[in-house]
Short mmCIF file of C-alpha atoms in Angstrom, two decimals:
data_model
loop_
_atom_site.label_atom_id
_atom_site.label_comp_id
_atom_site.label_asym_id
_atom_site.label_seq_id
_atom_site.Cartn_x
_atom_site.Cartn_y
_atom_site.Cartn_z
CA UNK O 25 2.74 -15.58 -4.40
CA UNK O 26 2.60 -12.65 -1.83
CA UNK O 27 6.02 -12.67 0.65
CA UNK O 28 3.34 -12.66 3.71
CA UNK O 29 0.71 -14.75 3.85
CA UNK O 30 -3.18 -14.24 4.71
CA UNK O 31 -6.09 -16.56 3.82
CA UNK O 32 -8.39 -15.67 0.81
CA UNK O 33 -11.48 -14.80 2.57
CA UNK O 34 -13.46 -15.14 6.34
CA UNK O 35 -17.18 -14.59 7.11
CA UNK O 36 -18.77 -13.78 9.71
CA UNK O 37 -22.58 -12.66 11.01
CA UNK O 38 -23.14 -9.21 11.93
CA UNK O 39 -22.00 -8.77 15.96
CA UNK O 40 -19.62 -11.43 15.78
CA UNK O 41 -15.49 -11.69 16.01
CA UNK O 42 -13.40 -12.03 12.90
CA UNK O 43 -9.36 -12.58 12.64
CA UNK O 44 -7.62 -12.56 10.42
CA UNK O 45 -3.94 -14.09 9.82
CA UNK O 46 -0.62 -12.36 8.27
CA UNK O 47 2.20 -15.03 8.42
CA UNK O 48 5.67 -13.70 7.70
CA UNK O 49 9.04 -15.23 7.57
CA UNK O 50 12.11 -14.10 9.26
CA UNK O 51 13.33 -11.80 6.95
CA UNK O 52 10.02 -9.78 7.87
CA UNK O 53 7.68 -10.28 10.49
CA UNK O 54 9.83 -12.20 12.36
CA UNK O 55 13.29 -10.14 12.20
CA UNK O 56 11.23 -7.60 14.08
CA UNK O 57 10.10 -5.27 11.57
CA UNK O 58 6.29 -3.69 12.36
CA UNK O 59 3.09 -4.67 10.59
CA UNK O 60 0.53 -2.40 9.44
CA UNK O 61 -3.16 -3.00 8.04
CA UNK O 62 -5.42 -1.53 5.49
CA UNK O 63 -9.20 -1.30 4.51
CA UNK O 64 -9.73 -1.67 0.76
CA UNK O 65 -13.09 -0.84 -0.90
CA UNK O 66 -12.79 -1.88 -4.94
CA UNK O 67 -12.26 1.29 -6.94
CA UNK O 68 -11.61 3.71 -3.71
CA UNK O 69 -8.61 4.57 -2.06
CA UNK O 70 -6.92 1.94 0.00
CA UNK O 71 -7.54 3.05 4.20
CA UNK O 72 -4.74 2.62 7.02
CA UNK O 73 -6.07 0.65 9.71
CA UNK O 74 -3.79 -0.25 12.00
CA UNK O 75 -0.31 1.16 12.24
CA UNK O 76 2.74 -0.22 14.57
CA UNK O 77 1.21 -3.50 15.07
CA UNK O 78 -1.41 -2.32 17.34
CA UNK O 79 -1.93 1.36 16.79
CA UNK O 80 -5.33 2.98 15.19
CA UNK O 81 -5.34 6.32 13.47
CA UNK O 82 -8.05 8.76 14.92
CA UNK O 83 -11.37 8.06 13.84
CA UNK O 84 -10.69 3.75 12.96
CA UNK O 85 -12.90 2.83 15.80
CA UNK O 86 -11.81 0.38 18.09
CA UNK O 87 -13.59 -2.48 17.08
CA UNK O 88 -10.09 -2.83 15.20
CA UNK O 89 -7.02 -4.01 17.05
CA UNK O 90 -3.85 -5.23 15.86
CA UNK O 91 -1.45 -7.93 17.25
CA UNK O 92 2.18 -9.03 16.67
CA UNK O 93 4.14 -12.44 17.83
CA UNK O 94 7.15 -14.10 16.50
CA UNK O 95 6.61 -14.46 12.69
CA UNK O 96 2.88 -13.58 12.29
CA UNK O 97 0.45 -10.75 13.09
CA UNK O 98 -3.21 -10.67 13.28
CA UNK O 99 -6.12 -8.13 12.56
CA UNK O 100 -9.01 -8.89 15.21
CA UNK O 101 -12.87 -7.12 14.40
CA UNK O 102 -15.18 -7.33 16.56
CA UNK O 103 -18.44 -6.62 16.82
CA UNK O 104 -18.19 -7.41 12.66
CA UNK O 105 -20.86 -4.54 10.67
CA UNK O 106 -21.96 -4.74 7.29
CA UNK O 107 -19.95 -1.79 6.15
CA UNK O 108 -16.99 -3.84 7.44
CA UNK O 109 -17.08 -6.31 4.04
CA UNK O 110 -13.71 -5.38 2.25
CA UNK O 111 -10.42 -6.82 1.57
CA UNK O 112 -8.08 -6.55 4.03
CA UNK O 113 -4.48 -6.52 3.70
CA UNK O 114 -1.10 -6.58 6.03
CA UNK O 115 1.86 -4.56 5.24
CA UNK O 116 5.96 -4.70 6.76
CA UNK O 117 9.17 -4.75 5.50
CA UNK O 118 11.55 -7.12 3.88
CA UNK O 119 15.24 -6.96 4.35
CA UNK O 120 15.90 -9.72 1.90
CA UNK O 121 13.88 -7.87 -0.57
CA UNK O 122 15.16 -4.51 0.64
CA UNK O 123 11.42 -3.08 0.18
CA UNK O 124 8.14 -3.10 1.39
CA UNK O 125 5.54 -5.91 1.27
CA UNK O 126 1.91 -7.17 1.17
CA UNK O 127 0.22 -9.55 1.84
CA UNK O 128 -2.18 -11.32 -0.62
CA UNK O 129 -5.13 -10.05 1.00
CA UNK O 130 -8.52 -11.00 3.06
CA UNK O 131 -11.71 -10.41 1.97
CA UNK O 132 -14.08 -10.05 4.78
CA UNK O 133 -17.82 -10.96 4.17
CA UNK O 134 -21.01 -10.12 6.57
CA UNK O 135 -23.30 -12.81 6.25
CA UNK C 1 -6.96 17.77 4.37
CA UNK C 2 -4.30 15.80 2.77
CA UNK C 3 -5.24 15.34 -1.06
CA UNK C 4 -3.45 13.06 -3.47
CA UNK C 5 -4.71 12.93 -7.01
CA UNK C 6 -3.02 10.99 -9.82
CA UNK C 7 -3.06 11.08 -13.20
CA UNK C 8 -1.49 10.14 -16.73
CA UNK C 9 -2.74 6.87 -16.52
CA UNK C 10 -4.08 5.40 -19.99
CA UNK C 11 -3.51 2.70 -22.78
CA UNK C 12 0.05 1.57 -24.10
CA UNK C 13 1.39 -0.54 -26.46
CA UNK C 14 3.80 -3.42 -24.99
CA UNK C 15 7.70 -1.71 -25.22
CA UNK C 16 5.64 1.62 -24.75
CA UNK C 17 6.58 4.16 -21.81
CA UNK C 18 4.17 6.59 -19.62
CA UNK C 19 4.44 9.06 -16.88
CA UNK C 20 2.25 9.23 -14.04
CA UNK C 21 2.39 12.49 -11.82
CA UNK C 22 0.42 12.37 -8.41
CA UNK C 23 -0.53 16.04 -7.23
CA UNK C 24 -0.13 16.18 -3.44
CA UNK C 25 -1.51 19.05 -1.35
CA UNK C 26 -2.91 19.39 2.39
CA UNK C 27 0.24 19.05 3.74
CA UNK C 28 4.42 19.74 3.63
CA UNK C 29 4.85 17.32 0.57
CA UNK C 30 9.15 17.96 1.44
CA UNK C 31 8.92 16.41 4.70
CA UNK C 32 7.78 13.21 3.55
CA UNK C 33 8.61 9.90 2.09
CA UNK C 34 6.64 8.80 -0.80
CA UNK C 35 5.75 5.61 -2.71
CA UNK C 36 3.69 4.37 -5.57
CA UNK C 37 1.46 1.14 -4.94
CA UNK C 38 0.10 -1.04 -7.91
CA UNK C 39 -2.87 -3.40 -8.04
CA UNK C 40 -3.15 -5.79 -10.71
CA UNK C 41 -6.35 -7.23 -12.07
CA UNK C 42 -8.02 -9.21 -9.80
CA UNK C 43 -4.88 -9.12 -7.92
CA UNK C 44 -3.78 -7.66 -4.39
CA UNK C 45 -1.43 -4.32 -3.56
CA UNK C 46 1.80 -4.77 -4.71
CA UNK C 47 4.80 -2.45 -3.63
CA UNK C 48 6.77 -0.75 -6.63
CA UNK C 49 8.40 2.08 -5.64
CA UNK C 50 9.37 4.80 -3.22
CA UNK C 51 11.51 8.09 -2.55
CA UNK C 52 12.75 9.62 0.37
CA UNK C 53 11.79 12.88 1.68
CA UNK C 54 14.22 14.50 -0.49
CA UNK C 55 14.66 13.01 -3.47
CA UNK C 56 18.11 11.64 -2.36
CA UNK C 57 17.31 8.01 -1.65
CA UNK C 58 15.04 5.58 -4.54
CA UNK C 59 13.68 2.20 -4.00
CA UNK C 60 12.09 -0.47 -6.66
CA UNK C 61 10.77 -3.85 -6.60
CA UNK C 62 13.38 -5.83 -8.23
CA UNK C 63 10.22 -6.13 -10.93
CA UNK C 64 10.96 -2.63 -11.95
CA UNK C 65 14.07 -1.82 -11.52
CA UNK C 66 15.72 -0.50 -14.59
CA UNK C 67 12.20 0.12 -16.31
CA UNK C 68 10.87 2.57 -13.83
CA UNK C 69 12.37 5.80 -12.49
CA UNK C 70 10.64 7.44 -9.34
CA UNK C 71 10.93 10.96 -8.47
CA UNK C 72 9.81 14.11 -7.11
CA UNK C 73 9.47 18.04 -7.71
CA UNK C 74 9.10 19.91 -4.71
CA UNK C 75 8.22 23.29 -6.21
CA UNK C 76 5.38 21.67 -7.57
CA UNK C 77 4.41 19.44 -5.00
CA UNK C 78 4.19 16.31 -7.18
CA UNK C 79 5.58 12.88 -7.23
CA UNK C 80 6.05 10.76 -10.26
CA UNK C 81 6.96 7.62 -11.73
CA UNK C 82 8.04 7.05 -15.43
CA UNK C 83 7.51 3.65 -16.56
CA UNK C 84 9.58 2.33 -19.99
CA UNK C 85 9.74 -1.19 -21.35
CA UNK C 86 6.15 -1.71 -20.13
CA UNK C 87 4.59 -5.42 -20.47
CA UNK C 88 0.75 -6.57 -19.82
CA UNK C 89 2.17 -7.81 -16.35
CA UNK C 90 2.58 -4.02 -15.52
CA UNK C 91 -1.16 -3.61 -16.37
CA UNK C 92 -3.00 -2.59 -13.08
CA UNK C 93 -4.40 0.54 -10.71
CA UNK C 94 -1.33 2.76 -9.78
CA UNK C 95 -1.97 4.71 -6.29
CA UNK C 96 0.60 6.98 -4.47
CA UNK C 97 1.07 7.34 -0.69
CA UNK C 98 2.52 9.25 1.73
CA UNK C 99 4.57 7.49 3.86
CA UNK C 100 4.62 8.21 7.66
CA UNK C 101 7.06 6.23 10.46
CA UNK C 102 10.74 6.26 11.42
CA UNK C 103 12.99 4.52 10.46
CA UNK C 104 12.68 3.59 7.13
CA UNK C 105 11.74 0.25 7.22
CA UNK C 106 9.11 1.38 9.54
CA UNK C 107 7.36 3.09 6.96
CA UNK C 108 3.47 2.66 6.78
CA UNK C 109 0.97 4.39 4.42
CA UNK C 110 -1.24 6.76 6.31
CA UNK C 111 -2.89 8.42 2.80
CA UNK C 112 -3.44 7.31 -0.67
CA UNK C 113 -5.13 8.53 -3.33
CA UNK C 114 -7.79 7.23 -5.42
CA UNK C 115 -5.70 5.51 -8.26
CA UNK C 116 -5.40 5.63 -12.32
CA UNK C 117 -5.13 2.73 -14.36
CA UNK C 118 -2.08 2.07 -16.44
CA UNK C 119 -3.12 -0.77 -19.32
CA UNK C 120 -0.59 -2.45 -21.60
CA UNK C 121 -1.96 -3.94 -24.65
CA UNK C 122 -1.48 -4.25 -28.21
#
């Protein structure tokens, strides 16, 4: 059971808008603490995404964006491409735990 | 271009240890925080460790603490995490990172590298 929350999978067709959820608690998320996203292709290296809640590194294009309220955060694509299938995954910090935490993960399918 | 390659992954018996180095280059590995990430089997990134930016400060998962040691040689330019008392539940893809933000709990992962795979079996 992953500290922040995210739903298994979404789908979308190729064009469309895709979110996708990271619920936190208030020991993360919600005490204030900043979210970050990655891209993860199966055997490659995991990709930063979004960093600061909303910020993209140069060259994630900007069919990316990030967004943080109260105890949750959400990864928005739009304009959803095929190379976009991946898993997904949102990223903060944990006082309780004193350490960094995932979430379980999203896997994003083009239909 | 910032490079991170691991290595010393491999197969060990349950009880058994290993030590897995991560060679960093492309950029000034002292002035950075770094941490090792694990992925289980079917499983999503998981958190184990991470060092300061010199070697003073060490953080664990409360999974690993006492089993794994995290450190870092900056002569070499290499980070590494020794790993005793290992169980199958350890089993999984081990990646390092370089950690970017301020402060601390800020930290976010702007580089990884490409993973080796620490199995525990008998």
């Amino acid at each position: 059971q992953s500290v922040l929350t995210q739903p298994p999978s979404v789908s979308g067709a190729p064009g469309q808008r895709v979110t996708i959820s990271c619920t936190g608690t208030s020991s993360n998320i919600g005490a204030g603490y900043d979210v970050h996203w990655y891209q993860h292709l199966p055997g490659t290296a995991p990709k930063l995404l979004i960093y600061g809640n909303n910020n993209r590194p140069s060259g994630v294009p900007d069919r990316f964006s990030g967004s943080k309220s109260g105890t949750s955060a959400s990864l928005a694509i739009t304009g959803l491409q095929p190379e976009d299938e991946a898993d997904f995954y949102c990223q903060s910090f944990d006082s309780s735990l004193s350490g960094w935490v995932f979430g379980g993960g999203t896997k994003v399918t083009v239909l | 271009e910032v490079q991170l390659v691991e290595s010393g992954g491999g197969l060990v018996q349950p009880g058994g240890s290993l030590r897995l180095s991560c060679a960093a280059s492309g950029f000034i590995f002292s002035g950075y925080a770094m941490s090792w990430v694990r992925q289980a089997p079917g499983k999503g990134l998981e958190w184990v460790s991470g060092i300061s930016d010199t070697g003073a400060g060490t953080y664990y998962q409360d999974s690993v603490k006492g089993r794994f040691t995290i450190s870092r040689d900056k002569s070499k330019s290499t980070l590494y995490l020794q790993l005793n008392s290992l169980t199958a539940e350890d089993t999984a893809v081990y990646y390092c990172a370089k950690a970017q933000g301020h402060p601390t709990a800020a930290y976010y992962f702007d580089f990884w590298g490409q993973g080796t795979l620490v199995t525990v079996s008998s």
